[in-house]
XYZ file of C-alpha atoms in Angstrom:
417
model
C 20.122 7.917 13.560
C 20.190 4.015 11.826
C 19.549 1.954 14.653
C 19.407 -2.031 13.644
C 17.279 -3.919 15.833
C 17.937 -8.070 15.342
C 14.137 -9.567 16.496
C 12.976 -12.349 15.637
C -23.123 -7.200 2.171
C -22.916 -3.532 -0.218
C -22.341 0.008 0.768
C -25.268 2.041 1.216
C -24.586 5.397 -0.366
C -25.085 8.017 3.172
C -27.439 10.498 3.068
C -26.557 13.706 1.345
C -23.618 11.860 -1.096
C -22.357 12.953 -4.372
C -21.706 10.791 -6.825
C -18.376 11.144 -8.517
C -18.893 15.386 -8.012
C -16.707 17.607 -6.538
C -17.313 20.805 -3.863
C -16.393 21.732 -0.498
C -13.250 21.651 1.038
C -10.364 18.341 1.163
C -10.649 16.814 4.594
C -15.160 16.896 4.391
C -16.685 14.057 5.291
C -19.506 13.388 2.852
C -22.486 12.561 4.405
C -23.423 10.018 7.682
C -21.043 7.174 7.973
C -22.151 3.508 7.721
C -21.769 0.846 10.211
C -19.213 -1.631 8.870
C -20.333 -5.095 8.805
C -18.639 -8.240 8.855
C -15.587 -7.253 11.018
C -12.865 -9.295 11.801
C -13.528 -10.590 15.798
C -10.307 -9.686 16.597
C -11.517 -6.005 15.990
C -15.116 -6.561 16.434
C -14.604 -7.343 19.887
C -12.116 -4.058 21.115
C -13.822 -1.337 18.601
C -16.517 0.189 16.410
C -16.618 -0.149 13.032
C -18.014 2.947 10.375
C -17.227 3.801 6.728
C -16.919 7.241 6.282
C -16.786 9.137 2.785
C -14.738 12.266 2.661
C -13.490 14.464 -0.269
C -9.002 14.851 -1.126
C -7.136 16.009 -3.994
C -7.047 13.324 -6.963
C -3.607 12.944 -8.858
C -5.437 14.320 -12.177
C -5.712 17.727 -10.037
C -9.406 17.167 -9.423
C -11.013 16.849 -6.013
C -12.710 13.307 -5.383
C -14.136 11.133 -3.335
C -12.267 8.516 -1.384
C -13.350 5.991 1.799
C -12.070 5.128 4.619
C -12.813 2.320 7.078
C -12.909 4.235 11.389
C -11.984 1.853 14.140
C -13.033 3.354 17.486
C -12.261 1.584 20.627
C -15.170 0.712 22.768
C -13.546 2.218 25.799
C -14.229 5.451 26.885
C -12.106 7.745 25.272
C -9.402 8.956 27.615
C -9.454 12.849 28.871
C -8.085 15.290 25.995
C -9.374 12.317 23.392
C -8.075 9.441 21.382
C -4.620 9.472 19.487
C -5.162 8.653 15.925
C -3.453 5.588 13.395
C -3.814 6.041 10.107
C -3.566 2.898 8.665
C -2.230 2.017 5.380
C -2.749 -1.411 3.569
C -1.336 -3.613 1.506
C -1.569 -3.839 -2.476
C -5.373 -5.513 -3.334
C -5.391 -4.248 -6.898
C -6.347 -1.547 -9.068
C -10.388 -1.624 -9.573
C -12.626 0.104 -7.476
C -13.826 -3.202 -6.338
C -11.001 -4.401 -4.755
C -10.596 -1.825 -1.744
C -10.725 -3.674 1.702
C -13.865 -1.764 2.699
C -15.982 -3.341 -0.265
C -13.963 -7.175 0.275
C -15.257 -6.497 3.417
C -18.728 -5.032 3.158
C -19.694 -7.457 0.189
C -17.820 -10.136 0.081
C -16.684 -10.929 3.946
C -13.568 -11.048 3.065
C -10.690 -9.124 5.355
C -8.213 -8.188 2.503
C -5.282 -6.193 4.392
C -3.202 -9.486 4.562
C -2.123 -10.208 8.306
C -3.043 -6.609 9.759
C -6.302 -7.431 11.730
C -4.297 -8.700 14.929
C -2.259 -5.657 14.341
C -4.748 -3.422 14.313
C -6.552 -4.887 16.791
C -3.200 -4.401 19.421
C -3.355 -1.139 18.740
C -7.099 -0.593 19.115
C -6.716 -2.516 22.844
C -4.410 0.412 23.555
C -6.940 3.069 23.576
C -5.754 4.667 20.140
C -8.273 5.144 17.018
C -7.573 3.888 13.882
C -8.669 5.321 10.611
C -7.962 3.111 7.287
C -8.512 4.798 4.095
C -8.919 2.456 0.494
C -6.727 4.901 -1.304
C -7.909 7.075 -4.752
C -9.656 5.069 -6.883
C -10.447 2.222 -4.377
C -14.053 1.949 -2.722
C -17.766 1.552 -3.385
C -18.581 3.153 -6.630
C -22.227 4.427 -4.585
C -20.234 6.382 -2.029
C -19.132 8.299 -5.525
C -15.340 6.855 -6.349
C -14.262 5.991 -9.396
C -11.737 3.885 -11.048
C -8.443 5.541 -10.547
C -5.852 4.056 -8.113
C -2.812 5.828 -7.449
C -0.357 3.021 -6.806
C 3.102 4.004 -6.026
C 2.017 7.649 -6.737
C 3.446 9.737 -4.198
C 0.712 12.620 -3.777
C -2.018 10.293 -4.298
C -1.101 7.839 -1.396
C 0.000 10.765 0.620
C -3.230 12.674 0.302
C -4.893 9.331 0.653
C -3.685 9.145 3.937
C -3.334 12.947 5.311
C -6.984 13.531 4.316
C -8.524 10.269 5.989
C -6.548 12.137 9.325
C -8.297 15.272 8.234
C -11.763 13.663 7.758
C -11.202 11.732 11.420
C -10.653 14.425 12.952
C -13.072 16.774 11.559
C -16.155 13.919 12.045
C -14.798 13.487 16.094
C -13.943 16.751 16.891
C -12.703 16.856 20.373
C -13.097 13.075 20.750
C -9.845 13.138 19.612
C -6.918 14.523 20.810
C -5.479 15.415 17.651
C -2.008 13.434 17.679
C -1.832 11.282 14.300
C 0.866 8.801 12.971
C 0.373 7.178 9.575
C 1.746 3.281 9.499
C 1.605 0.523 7.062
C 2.817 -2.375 5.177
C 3.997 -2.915 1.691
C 1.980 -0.720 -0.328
C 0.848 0.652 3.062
C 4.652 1.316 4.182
C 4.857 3.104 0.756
C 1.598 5.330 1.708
C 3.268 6.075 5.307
C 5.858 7.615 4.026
C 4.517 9.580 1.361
C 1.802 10.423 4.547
C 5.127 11.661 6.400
C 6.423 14.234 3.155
C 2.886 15.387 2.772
C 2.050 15.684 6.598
C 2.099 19.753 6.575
C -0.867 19.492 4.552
C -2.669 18.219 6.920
C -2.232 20.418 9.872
C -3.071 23.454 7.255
C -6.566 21.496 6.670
C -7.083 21.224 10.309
C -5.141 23.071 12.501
C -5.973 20.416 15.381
C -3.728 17.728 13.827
C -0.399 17.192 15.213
C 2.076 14.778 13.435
C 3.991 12.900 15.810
C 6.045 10.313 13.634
C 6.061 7.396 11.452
C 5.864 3.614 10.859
C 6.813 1.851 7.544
C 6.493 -1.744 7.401
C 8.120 -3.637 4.641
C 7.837 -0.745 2.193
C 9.197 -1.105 -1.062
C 11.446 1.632 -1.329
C 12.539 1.351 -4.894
C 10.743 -1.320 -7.735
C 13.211 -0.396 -10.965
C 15.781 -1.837 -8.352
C 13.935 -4.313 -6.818
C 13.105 -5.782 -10.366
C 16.814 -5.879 -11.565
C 17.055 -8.288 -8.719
C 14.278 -10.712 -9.587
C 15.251 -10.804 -12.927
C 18.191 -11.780 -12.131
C 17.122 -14.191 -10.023
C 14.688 -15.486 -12.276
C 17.398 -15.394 -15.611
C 19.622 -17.782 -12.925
C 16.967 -19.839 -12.217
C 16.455 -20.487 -16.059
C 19.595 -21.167 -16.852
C 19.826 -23.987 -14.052
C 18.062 -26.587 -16.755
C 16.169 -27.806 -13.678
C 12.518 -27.217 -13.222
C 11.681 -24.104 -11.252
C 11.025 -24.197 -7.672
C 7.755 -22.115 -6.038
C 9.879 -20.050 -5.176
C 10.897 -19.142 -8.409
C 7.973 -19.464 -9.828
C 6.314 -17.072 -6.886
C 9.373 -14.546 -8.018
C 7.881 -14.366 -11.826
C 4.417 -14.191 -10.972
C 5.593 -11.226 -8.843
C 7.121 -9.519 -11.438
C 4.710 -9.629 -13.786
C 1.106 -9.065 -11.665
C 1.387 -6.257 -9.884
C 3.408 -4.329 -12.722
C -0.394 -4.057 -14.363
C -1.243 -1.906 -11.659
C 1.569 0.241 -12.356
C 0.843 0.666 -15.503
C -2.402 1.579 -14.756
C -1.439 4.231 -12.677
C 1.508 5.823 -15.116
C -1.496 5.888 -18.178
C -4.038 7.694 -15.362
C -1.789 10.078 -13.863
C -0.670 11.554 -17.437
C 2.827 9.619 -18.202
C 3.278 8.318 -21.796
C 3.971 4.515 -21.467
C 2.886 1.680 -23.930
C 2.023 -1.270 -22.765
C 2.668 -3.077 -25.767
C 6.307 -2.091 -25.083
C 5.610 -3.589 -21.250
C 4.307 -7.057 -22.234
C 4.809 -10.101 -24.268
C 1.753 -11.532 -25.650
C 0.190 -12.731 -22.459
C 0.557 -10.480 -20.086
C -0.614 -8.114 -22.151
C -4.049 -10.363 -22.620
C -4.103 -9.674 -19.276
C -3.592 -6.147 -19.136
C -5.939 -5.556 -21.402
C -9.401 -7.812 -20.021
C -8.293 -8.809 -16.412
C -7.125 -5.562 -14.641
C -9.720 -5.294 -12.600
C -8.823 -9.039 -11.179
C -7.981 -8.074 -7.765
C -4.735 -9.809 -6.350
C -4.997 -12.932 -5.298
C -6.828 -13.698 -8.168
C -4.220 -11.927 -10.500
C -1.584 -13.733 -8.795
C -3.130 -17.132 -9.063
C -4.618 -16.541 -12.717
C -1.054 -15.485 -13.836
C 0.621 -18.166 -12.233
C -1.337 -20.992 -13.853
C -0.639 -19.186 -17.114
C 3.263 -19.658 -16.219
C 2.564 -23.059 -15.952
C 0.439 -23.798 -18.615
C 3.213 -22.040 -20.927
C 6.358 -24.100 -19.041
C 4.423 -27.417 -19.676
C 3.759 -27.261 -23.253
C 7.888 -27.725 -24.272
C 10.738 -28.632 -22.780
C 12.292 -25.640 -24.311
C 10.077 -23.074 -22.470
C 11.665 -21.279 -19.467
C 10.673 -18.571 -17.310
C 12.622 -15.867 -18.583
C 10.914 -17.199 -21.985
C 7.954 -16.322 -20.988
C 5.540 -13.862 -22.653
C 5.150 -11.569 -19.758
C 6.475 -8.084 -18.598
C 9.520 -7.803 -20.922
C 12.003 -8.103 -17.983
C 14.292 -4.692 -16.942
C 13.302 -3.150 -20.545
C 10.133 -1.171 -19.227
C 12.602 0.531 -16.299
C 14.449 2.187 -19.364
C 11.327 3.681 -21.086
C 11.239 6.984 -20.480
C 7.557 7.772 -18.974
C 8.411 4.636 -16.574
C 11.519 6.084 -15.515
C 9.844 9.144 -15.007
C 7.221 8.033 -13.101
C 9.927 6.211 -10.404
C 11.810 9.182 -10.630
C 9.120 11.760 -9.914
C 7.196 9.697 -7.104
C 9.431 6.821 -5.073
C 12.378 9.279 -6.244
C 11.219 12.445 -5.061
C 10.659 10.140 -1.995
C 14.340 9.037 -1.613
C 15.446 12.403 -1.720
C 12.854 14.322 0.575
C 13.746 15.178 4.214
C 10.731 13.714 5.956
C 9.582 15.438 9.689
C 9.745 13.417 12.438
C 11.405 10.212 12.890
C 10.861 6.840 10.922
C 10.559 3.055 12.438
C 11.085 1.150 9.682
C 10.636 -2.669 9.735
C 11.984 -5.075 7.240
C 12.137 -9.113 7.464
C 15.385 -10.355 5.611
C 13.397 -13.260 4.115
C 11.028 -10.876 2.290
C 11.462 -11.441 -1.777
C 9.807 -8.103 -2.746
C 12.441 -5.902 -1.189
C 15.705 -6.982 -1.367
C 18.178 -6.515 1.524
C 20.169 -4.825 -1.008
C 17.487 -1.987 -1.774
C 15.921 -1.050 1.489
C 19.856 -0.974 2.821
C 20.802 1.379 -0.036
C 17.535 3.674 -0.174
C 17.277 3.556 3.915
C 21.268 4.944 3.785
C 20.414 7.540 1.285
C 17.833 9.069 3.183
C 20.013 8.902 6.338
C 22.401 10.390 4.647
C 19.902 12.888 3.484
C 19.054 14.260 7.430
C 16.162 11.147 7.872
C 15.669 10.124 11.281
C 15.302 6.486 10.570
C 15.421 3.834 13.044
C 15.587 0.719 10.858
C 14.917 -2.543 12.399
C 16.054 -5.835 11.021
C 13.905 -9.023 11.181
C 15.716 -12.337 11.163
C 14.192 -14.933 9.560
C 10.749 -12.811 8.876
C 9.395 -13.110 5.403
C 7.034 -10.209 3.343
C 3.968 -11.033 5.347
C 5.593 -12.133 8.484
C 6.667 -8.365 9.246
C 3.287 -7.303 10.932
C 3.426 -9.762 13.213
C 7.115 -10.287 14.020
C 7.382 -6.849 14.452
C 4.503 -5.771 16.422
C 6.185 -5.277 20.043
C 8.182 -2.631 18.358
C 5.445 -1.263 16.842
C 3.607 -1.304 19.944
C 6.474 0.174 21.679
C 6.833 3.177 19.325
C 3.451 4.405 19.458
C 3.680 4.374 23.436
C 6.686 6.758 22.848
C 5.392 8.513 20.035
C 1.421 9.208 21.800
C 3.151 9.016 25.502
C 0.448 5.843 26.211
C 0.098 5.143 29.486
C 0.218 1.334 30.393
């Protein structure tokens, strides 16, 4: 069914670790988990903080070690146990560094974007929430390594399923077994790849129950969303005028986060060149600054835009030496790699049913795409309940949408209020 909705300090290494070694089963927690410090009050005050440490299957075929920050609710825990969100977050970078339980840990820093309110709500209605980092994200002395699977569709999924798997093997009976994965952007991306992969996880752990899922301003399909912005941004440099920040926002989009892409193509075995990616500087940055997490990227790159636009009138953004506009979507171990993960995605017939939010103001996934992809998988048998937010830009979603999120997971856990 399409149903359109109008709305307006460091890691200490736990006892018994391995470091970067493999052994035991997917789903094992690895070692005691650590008390998370520096918590966001708005979750510091409804739940419990730990990082736990648990093994999954890496998208080089190896077992690793991946994190995961648990939220428990300082309630009791209701009779039969807690419900479990697994929580998926938003793009932070590539580099081990940059996963929201180090930003945290280290640096005080909350880097999931507008999700601790979110995540709070939920917490406030008696249901645990487990976060993982994702492959390749975390402290490098709880044994990960550089390696992020962005976009990648078994290496988000297992990212997810497995953090479910660890929960629920750490809590036992504290929880009742019922899990959803969620998230936003990168996170909505890891939701649904959660949601193909979800049989996994009740093979690890027969006590896990998948009950549904809930995608937040995923981006469904980049090769599509980037023949937008560029020709947005080709437009724009036409006009003769100087860009706006919008436009200027648009180019720094397409060119930051397509290092991390890259990244992940060259790790997970596909043949792509960067040299055929980038112009000049981007390619500078590829090649000392990808373990910049984003902000930083984003900010760095965007004062390189500048710097290049002020030094002649005859400079432009589509002159600029950065990702060579739609060409890398036509090389064939980038095409691959869309075909083979967010493809393979479009075409899979997920279990369950999907809430799917999307903000019509949001510049990193088109109307145009999430319509067409959303109808394809409809068409395909997927039980998606899209719901359209007027007026609601990329990082207004979590919050615009969260009585509908609050409302599905009543439904989908049968919460009593």
């Amino acid at each position: 069914m399409l149903l359109a909705a109008l709305l307006a300090g460091g890691f200490v290494a736990p006892s018994g670790s391995t470091h970067g070694s493999s052994g035991g089963h997917d789903g094992d927690v690895v070692g005691d988990p650590a008390p998370l410090r520096n918590v966001p009050r708005a979750i510091s005050t409804v739940a419990r903080g730990e990082l736990i440490v648990y093994r999954m299957p890496g998208m080089q075929g190896k077992q690793v070690n991946a994190t995961a920050m648990l939220f428990l609710p300082k309630k009791a825990a209701p009779a039969g146990g807690w419900s479990l969100f697994v929580w998926g977050h938003g793009t932070v970078g590539w580099a081990p560094q940059c996963a929201p339980s180090v930003q945290l840990q280290e640096h005080g820093t909350w880097a999931d974007g507008p999700n601790a309110d979110l995540l709070a709500a939920v917490l406030k209605m008696g249901i645990a929430v487990v976060a993982p980092d994702y492959e390749g994200l975390g402290p490098a002395s709880a044994g990960v390594v550089p390696g992020h699977g962005y976009y990648h569709l078994s290496s988000e999924g297992n990212s997810m399923i497995f953090a479910a798997v660890a929960a629920q093997r750490y809590l036992g009976r504290r929880l009742s077994g019922l899990w959803v994965p969620g998230g936003w952007s990168e996170g909505g991306f890891a939701a649904l790849a959660a949601a193909d992969a979800s049989g996994s996880a009740a093979k690890a752990d027969p006590a896990l129950k998948y009950r549904g899922t809930i995608a937040l301003a995923p981006v469904p399909d980049v090769p599509a969303m980037n023949k937008v912005l560029w020709r947005d941004i080709d437009q724009a440099s036409r006009s003769g005028h100087a860009p706006t920040d919008h436009q200027l926002d648009q180019l720094v989009f397409a060119n930051a986060e397509t290092i991390y892409f890259t990244k992940t193509e060259r790790q997970a075995g596909y043949a792509v060149d960067p040299r055929q990616v980038y112009g000049a500087n981007m390619l500078r940055f590829y090649d000392h600054d990808w373990q910049t997490c984003l902000d930083d990227l984003n900010a760095a790159v965007r004062r390189d835009i500048q710097n290049y636009l002020s030094t002649s009138p005859s400079h432009r953004l589509n002159t600029y030496q950065g990702v060579r506009a739609g060409k890398p979507n036509a090389l064939p171990g980038t095409r691959r790699f869309f075909e083979q993960n967010q493809g393979k995605l479009e075409n899979s017939h997920l279990p369950g049913s999907v809430l799917w939010l999307y903000g019509t103001d949001d510049i990193t996934s088109p109307s145009s795409v999430t319509y067409n992809v959303v109808n394809k998988m409809v068409a395909n048998g997927n039980d998606i309940n899209l719901s359209v937010l007027q007026g609601a830009g990329h990082y207004d979603v979590p919050t615009a949408g969260l009585p509908l999120i609050q409302a599905r997971l009543k439904q989908l856990f049968d919460v009593r209020s």
